[in-house]
Short mmCIF file of C-alpha atoms in Angstrom, two decimals:
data_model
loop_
_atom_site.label_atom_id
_atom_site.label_comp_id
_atom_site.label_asym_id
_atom_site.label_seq_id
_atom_site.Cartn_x
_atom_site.Cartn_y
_atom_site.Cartn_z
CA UNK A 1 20.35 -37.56 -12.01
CA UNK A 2 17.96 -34.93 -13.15
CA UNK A 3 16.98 -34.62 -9.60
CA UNK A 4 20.48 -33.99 -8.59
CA UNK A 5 20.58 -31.63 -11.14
CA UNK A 6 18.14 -29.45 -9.95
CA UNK A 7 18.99 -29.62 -6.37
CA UNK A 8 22.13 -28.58 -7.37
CA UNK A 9 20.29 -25.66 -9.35
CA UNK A 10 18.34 -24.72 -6.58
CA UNK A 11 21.06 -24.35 -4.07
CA UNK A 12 22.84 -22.32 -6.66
CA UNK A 13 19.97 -19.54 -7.36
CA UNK A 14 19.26 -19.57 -2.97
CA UNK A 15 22.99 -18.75 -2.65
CA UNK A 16 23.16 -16.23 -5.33
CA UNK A 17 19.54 -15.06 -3.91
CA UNK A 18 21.37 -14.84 0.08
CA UNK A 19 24.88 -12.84 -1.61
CA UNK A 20 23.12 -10.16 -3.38
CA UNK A 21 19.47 -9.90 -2.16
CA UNK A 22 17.73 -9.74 1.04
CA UNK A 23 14.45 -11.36 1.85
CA UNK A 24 11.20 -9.18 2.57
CA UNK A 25 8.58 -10.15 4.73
CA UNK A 26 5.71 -8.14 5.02
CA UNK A 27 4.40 -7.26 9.06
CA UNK A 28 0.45 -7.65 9.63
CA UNK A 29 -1.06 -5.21 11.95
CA UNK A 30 -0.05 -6.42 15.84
CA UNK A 31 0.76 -5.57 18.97
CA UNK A 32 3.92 -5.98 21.47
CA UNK A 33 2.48 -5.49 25.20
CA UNK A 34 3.49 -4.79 28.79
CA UNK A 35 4.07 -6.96 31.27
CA UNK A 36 1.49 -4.52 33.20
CA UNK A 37 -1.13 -4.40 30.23
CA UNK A 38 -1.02 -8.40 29.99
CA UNK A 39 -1.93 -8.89 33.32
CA UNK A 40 -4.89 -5.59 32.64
CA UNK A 41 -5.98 -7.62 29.25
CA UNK A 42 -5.78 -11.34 30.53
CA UNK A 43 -5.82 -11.20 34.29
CA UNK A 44 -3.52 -11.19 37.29
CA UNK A 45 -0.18 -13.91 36.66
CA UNK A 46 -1.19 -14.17 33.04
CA UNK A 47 1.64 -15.43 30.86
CA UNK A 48 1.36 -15.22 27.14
CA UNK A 49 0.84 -18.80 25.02
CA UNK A 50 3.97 -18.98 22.42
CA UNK A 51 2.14 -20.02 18.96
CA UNK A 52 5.04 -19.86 16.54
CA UNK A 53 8.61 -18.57 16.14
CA UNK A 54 9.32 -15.21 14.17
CA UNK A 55 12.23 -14.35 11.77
CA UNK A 56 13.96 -11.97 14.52
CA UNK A 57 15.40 -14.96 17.06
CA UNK A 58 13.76 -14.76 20.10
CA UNK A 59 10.45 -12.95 18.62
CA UNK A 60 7.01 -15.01 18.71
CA UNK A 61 4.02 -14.84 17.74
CA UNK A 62 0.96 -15.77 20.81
CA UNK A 63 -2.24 -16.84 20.83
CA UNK A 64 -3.49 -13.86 22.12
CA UNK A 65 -6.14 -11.56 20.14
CA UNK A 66 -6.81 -8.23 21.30
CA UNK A 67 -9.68 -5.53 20.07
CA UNK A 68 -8.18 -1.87 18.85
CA UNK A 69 -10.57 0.91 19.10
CA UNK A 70 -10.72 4.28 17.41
CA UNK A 71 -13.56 6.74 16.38
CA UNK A 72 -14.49 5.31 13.98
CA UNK A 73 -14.30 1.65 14.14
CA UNK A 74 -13.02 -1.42 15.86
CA UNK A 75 -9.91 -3.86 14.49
CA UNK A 76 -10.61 -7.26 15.83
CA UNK A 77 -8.33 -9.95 16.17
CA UNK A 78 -4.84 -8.48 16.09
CA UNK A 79 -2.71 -11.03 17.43
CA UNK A 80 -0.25 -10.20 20.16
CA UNK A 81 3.79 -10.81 19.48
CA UNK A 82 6.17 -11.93 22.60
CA UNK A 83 8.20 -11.46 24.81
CA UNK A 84 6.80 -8.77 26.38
CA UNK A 85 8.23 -5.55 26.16
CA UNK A 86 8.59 -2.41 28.96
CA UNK A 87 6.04 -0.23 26.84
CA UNK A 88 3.17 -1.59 24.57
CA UNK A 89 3.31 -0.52 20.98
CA UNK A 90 0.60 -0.74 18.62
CA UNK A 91 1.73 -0.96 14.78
CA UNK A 92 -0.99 -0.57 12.26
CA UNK A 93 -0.96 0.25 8.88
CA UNK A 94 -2.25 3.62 7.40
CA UNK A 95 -5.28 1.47 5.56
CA UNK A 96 -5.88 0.46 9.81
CA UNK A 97 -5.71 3.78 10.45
CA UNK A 98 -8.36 5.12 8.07
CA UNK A 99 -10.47 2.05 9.29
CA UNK A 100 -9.54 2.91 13.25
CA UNK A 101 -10.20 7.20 11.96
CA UNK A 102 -6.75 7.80 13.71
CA UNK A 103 -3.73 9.12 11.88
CA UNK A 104 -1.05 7.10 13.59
CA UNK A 105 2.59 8.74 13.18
CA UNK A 106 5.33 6.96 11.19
CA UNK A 107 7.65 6.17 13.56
CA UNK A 108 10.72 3.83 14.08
CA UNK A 109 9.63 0.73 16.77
CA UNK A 110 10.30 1.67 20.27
CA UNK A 111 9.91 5.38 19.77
CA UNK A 112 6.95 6.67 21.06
CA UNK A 113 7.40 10.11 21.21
CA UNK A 114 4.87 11.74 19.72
CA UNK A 115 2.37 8.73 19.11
CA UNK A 116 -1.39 8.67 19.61
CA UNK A 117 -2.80 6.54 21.85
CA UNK A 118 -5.48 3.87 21.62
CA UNK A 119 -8.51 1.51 23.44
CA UNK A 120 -7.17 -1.76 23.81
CA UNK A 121 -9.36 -4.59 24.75
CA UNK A 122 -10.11 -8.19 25.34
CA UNK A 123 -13.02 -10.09 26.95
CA UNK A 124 -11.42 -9.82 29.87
CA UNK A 125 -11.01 -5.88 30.44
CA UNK A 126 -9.76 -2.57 28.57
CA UNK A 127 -7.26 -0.41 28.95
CA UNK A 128 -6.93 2.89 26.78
CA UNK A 129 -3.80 3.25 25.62
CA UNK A 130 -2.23 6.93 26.60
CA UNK A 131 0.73 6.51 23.52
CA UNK A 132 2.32 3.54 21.75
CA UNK A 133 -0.04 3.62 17.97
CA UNK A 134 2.19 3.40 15.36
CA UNK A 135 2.98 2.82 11.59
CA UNK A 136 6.53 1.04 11.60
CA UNK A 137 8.82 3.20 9.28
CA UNK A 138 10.07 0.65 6.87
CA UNK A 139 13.01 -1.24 8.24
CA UNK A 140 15.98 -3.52 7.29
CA UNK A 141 17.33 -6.22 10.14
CA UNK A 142 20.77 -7.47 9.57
CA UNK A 143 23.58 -8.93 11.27
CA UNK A 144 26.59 -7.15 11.68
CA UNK A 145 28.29 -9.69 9.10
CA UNK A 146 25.75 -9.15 5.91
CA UNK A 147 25.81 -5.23 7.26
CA UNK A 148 29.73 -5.51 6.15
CA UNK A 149 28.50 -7.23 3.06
CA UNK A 150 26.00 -4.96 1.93
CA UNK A 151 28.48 -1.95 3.12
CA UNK A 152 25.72 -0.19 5.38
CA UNK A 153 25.82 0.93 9.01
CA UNK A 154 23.38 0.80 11.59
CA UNK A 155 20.70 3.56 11.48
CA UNK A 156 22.17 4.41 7.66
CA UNK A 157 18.96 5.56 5.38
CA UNK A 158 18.97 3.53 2.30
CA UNK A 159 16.99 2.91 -0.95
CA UNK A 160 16.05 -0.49 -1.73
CA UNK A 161 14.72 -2.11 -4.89
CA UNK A 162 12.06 -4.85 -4.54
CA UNK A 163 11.38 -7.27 -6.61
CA UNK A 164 7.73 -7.83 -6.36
CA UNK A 165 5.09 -8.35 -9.02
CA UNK A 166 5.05 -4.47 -9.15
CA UNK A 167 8.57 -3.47 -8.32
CA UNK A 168 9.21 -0.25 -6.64
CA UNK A 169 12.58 1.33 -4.84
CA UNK A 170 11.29 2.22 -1.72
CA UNK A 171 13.52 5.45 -0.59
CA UNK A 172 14.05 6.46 3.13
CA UNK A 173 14.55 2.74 4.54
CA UNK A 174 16.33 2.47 7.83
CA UNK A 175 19.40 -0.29 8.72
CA UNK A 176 19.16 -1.69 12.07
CA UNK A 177 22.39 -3.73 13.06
CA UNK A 178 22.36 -6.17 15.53
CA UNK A 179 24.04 -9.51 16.37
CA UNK A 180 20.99 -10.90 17.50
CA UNK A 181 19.28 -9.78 14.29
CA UNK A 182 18.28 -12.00 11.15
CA UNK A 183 18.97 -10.20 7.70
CA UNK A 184 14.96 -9.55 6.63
CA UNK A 185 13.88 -6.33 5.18
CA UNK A 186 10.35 -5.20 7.01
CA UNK A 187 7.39 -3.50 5.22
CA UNK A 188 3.91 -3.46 6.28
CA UNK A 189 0.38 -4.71 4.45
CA UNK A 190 0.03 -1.33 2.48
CA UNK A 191 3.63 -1.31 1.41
CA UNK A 192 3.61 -5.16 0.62
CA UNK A 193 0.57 -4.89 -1.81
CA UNK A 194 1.77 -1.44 -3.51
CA UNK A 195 5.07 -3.92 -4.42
CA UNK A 196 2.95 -6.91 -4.87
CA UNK A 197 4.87 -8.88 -2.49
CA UNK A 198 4.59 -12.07 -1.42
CA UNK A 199 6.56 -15.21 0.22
CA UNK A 200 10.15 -15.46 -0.90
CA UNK A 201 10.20 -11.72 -2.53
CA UNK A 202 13.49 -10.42 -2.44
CA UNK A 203 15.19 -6.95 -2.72
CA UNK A 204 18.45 -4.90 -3.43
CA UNK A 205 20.02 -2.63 -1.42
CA UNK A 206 20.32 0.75 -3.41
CA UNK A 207 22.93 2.89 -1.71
CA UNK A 208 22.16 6.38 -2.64
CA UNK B 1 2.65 44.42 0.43
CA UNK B 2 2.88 41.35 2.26
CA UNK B 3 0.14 39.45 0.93
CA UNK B 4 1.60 40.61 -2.40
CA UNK B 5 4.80 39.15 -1.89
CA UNK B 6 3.00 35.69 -0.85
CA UNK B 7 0.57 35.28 -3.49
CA UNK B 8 3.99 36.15 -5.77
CA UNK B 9 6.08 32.92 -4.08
CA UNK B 10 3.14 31.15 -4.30
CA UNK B 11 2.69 31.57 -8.14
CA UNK B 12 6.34 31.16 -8.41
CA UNK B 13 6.36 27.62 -6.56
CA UNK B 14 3.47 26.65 -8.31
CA UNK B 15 4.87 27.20 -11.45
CA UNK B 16 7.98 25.34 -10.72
CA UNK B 17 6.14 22.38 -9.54
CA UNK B 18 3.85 22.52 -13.07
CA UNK B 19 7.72 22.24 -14.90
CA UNK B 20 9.19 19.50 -13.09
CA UNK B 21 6.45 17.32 -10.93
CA UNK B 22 3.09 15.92 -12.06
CA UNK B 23 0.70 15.85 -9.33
CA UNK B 24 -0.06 12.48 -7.89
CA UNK B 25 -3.94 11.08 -7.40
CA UNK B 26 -4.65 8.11 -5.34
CA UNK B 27 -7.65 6.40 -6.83
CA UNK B 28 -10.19 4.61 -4.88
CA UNK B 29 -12.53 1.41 -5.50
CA UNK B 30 -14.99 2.57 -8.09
CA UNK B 31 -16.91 0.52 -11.09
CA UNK B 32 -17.52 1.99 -14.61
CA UNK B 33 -20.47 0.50 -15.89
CA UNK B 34 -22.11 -0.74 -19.79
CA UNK B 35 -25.45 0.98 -20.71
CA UNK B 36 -26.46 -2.43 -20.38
CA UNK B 37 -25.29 -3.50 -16.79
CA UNK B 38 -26.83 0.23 -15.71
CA UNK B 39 -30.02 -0.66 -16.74
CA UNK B 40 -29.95 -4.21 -14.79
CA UNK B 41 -28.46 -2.83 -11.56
CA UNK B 42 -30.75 -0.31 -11.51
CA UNK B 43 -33.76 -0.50 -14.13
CA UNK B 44 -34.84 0.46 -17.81
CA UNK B 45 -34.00 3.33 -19.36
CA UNK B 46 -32.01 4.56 -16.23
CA UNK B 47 -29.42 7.35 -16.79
CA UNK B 48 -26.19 7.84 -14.02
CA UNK B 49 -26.46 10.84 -12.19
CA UNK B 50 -23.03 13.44 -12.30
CA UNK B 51 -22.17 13.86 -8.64
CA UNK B 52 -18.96 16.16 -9.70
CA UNK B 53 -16.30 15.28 -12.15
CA UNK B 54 -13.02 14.27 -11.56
CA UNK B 55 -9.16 15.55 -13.09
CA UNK B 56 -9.49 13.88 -16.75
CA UNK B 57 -11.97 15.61 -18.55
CA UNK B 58 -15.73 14.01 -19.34
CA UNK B 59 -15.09 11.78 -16.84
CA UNK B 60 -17.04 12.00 -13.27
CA UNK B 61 -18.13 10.23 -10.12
CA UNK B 62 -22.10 9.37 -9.88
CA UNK B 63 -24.37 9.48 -7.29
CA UNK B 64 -25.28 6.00 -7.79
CA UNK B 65 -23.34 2.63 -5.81
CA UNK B 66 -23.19 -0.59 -5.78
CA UNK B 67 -22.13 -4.17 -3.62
CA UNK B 68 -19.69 -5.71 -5.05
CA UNK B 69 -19.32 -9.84 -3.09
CA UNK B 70 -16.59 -12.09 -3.47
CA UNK B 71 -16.16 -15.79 -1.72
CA UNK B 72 -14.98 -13.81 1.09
CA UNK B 73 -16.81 -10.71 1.74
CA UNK B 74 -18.98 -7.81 0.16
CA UNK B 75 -17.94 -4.00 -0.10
CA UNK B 76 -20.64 -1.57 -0.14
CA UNK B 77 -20.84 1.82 -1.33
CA UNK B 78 -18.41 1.25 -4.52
CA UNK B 79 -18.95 4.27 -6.44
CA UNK B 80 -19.67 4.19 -9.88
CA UNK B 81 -17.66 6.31 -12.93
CA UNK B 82 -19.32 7.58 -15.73
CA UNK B 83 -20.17 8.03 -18.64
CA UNK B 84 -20.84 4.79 -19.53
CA UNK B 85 -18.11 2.35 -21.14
CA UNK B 86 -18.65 -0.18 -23.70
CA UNK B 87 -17.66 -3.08 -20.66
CA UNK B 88 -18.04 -3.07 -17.70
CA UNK B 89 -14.63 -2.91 -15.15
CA UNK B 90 -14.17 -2.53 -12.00
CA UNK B 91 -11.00 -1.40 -10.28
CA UNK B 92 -10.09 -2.61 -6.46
CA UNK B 93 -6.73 -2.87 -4.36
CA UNK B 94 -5.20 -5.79 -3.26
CA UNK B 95 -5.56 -4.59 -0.12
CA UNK B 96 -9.96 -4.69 -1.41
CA UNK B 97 -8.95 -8.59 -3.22
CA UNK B 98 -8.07 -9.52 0.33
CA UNK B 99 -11.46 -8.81 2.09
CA UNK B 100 -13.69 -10.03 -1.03
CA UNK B 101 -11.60 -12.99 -1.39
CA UNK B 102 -10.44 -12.89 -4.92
CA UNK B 103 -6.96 -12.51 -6.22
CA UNK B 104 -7.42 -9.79 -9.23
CA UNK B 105 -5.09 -9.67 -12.14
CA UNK B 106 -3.08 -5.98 -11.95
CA UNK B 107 -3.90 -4.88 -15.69
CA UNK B 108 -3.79 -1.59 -17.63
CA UNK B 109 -7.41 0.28 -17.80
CA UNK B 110 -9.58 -1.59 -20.50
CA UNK B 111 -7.80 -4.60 -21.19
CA UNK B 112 -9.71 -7.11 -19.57
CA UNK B 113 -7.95 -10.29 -20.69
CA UNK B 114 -7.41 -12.96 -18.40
CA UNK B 115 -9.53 -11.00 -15.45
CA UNK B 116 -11.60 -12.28 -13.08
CA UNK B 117 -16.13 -11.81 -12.77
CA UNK B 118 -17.55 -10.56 -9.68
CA UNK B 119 -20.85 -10.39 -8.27
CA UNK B 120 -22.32 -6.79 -8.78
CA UNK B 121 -25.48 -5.60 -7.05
CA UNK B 122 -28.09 -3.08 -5.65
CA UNK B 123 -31.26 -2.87 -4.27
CA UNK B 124 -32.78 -3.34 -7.39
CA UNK B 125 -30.79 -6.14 -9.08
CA UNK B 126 -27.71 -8.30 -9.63
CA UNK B 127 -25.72 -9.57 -12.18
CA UNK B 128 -22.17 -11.90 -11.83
CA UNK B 129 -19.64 -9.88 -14.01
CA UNK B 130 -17.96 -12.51 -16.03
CA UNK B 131 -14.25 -10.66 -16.45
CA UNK B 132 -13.83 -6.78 -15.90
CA UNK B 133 -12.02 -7.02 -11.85
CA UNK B 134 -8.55 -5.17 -11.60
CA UNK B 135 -6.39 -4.30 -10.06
CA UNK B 136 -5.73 -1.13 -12.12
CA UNK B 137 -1.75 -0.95 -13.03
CA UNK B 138 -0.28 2.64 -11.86
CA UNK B 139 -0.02 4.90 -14.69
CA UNK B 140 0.55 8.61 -16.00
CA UNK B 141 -2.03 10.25 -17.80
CA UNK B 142 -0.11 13.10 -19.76
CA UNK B 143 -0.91 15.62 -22.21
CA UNK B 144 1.06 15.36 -25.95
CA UNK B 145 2.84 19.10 -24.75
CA UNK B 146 3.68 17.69 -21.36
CA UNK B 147 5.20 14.15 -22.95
CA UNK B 148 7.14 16.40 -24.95
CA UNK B 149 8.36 18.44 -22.07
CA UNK B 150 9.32 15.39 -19.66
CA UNK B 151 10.42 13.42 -23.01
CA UNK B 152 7.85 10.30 -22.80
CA UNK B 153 6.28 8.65 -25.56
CA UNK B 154 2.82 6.83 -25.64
CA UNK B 155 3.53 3.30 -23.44
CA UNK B 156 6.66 3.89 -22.70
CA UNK B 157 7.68 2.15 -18.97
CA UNK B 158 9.40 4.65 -16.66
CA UNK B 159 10.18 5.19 -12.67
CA UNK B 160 8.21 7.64 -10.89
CA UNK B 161 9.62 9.29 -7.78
CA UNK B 162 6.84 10.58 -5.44
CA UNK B 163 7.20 12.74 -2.57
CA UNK B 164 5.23 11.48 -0.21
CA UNK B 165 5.65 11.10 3.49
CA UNK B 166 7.41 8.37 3.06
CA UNK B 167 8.85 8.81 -0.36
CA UNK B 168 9.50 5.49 -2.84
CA UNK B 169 10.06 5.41 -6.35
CA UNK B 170 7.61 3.32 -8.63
CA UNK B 171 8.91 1.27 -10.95
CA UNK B 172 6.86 -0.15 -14.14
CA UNK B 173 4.73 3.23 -14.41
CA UNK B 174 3.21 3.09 -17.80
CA UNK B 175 2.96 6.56 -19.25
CA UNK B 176 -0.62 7.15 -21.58
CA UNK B 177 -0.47 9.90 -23.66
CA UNK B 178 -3.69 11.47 -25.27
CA UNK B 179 -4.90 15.15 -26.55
CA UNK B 180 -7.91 14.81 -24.08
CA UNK B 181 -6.41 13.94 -20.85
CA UNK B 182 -5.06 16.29 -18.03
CA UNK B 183 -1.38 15.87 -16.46
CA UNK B 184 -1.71 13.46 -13.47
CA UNK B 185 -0.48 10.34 -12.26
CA UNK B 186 -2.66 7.99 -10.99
CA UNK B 187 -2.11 5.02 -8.01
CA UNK B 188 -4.55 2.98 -5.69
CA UNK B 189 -5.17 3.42 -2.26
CA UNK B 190 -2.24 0.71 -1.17
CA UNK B 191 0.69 2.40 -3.43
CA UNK B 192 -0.84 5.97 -1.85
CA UNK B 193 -0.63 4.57 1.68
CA UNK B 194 2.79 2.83 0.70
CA UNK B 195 4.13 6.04 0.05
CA UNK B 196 2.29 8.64 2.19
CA UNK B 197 0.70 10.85 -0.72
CA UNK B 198 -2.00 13.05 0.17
CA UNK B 199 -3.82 15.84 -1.58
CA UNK B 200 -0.71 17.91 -3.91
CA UNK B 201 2.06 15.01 -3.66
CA UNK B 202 4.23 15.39 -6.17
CA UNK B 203 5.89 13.00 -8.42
CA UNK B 204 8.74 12.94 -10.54
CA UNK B 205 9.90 11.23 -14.00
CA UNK B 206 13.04 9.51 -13.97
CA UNK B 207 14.46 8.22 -17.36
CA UNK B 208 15.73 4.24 -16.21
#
C-alpha cells in the first residue's frame, strides 16, 4: 500500500514537473562532422559506430574521439555525435576556448557565418578546419504541441528560470520548434555549473 | 573641441553606470593561506610577497603558488591571496571540482562548515587541508552609502542582472555590506563564462 502510495506520488510530481517545467540537459563539448571529414578522419567508406541514443530523436552519440587543436593547447577525446551533417561544427564551451586560446563566437547551431576555424585530428589524419568552432547560444527544443503550451514561437527569445542548486534566469534563450523535436532546454558545461545543474534539473519559461 | 566633447560623454556614461550598475569581477582559483600553513608550504618565518592588489582594499594577489591534487587530478599555479587569514580556504569552480575530482560544497567566504580538505603543496612542502575547499557562493561586496543607494541591507538575497554577452540574471546573490569594502560583485570563472562578462560588465540589482 505504501508503495502504491508513492508511485502514485511520483507520477503526480513527474506530471506536474512535464505541465509547467521543462527538463535541462547540459551539452559536453563535441563535434557533428561531414560525410567528407569522416572519411579525412577515419579513412575512405568509414561509417560512424552508433554508441547511444540522444534526447533529440534521431541524434546519437558514436564511438568516435577526435583531437581539437588551438594555440595554445590540445582537447582530447571529444566524442563525435551522428548522423552526419553537410558541414562539420565544432561546439565548445568558452572554458574550451580559453584552454584551445581561441575565442569561438556564440552562435546558433548550423550558422557558421562568422566562426573560427580549427585542427581537427585523429590517429588516422588531420584536417584544419577553415569555419564551423562554435559556442551553442543557449537553446530550447520543443514540439510544436508543448510550444502551444508554453505560448512561445519558434525562434521567440525567452527568459528562463532554472532550478539548479544555484538558480539563475538565464535571459536571451532561443525556441526552436520542430515536430521532430523533444521538449529539452540546452545549456553547455559553463552554463550548467554557473546553475549548478545536474540530472533531472528543471526550468520555467519566463516570457518577458 | 572634439576630444573635449568625448572625454565629457565619457564622464557622463561613467557616471551613470556608477548610479545604477555595479561592476562585475570574475574571480579565479586562488588559496588564502594561515600564518601557519605559509610557513609549511614554504618554510619558517616566511612572509607572502604583494604581487599587486586587487578591488577590495588590503587585500592582494602574491607572487607565491601552489598544487593543489584531488583523487582526480592536480592544478598548478593556484595563486595565493593575502594577507594571511586565520584558516586556510581555498576557492575553485565546479568546472576546477571536475578535473581534481572532488565535489566542493558552494559556501559563503569563511564559513567552512561541512567543506571538504585538499592536498596543498610546493616545492618545499605539503600538507592535506582538512576542510577550507569552496566553491565560493556569488556575492556583492557593497559599501554602507552604496547599500543605501540600491536599498540592500547586510545578507539580504537578491537577483543580479549582468550584461554580459550573453546576459542572465543570478538568482541567490548574497549582498555583504562593510565600511571597508569597494562596490563590486564578485562570480567564478563558470558563472563569468555562463554569462559572457569580461573586463567592465555591468550588473544590475533587482528587488525579487
Amino acid at each position: 500500500m505504501e508503495n502504491l502510495l508513492n508511485e502514485i506520488v511520483q507520477e503526480v510530481i513527474s506530471r506536474v514537473k512535464k505541465e509547467a517545467f521543462i527538463e535541462v540537459e547540459s551539452s559536453g563539448r563535441h563535434i557533428h562532422l561531414s560525410e567528407e571529414d569522416v572519411e579525412k578522419l577515419f579513412g575512405k567508406g568509414y561509417n560512424l559506430t552508433k554508441l547511444r541514443d540522444l534526447s533529440q530523436p534521431g541524434q546519437y552519440a558514436c564511438k568516435e574521439r577526435v583531437t581539437i587543436s588551438g594555440p595554445k593547447g590540445s582537447i582530447k577525446n571529444v566524442i563525435v555525435l551522428g548522423p552526419c551533417r553537410e558541414h562539420t561544427q565544432v561546439e565548445i564551451s568558452l572554458t574550451d576556448g580559453s584552454i584551445l586560446g581561441i575565442k569561438a563566437s556564440i552562435k546558433q547551431s548550423g550558422d557558421l557565418n562568422n566562426t573560427l576555424g580549427i585542427e581537427i585530428s585523429t590517429e588516422h589524419g588531420s584536417i584544419n578546419l577553415e569555419k564551423g568552432l562554435m559556442v551553442a547560444k543557449r537553446h530550447i527544443h520543443i514540439t510544436p504541441s508543448d510550444a502551444t503550451k508554453f505560448d512561445v514561437v519558434d525562434n521567440e527569445i525567452v527568459q528562463v528560470k532554472v532550478f539548479g542548486q544555484r538558480p539563475l534566469i538565464f535571459d536571451d534563450v532561443v525556441v526552436r520548434v520542430n515536430k521532430n523535436f523533444k521538449t529539452y532546454m540546452h545549456i553547455d558545461y559553463d552554463e550548467a555549473n554557473a546553475c549548478g545543474c545536474s540530472k533531472g534539473t528543471m526550468a520555467k519559461i519566463i516570457k518577458g
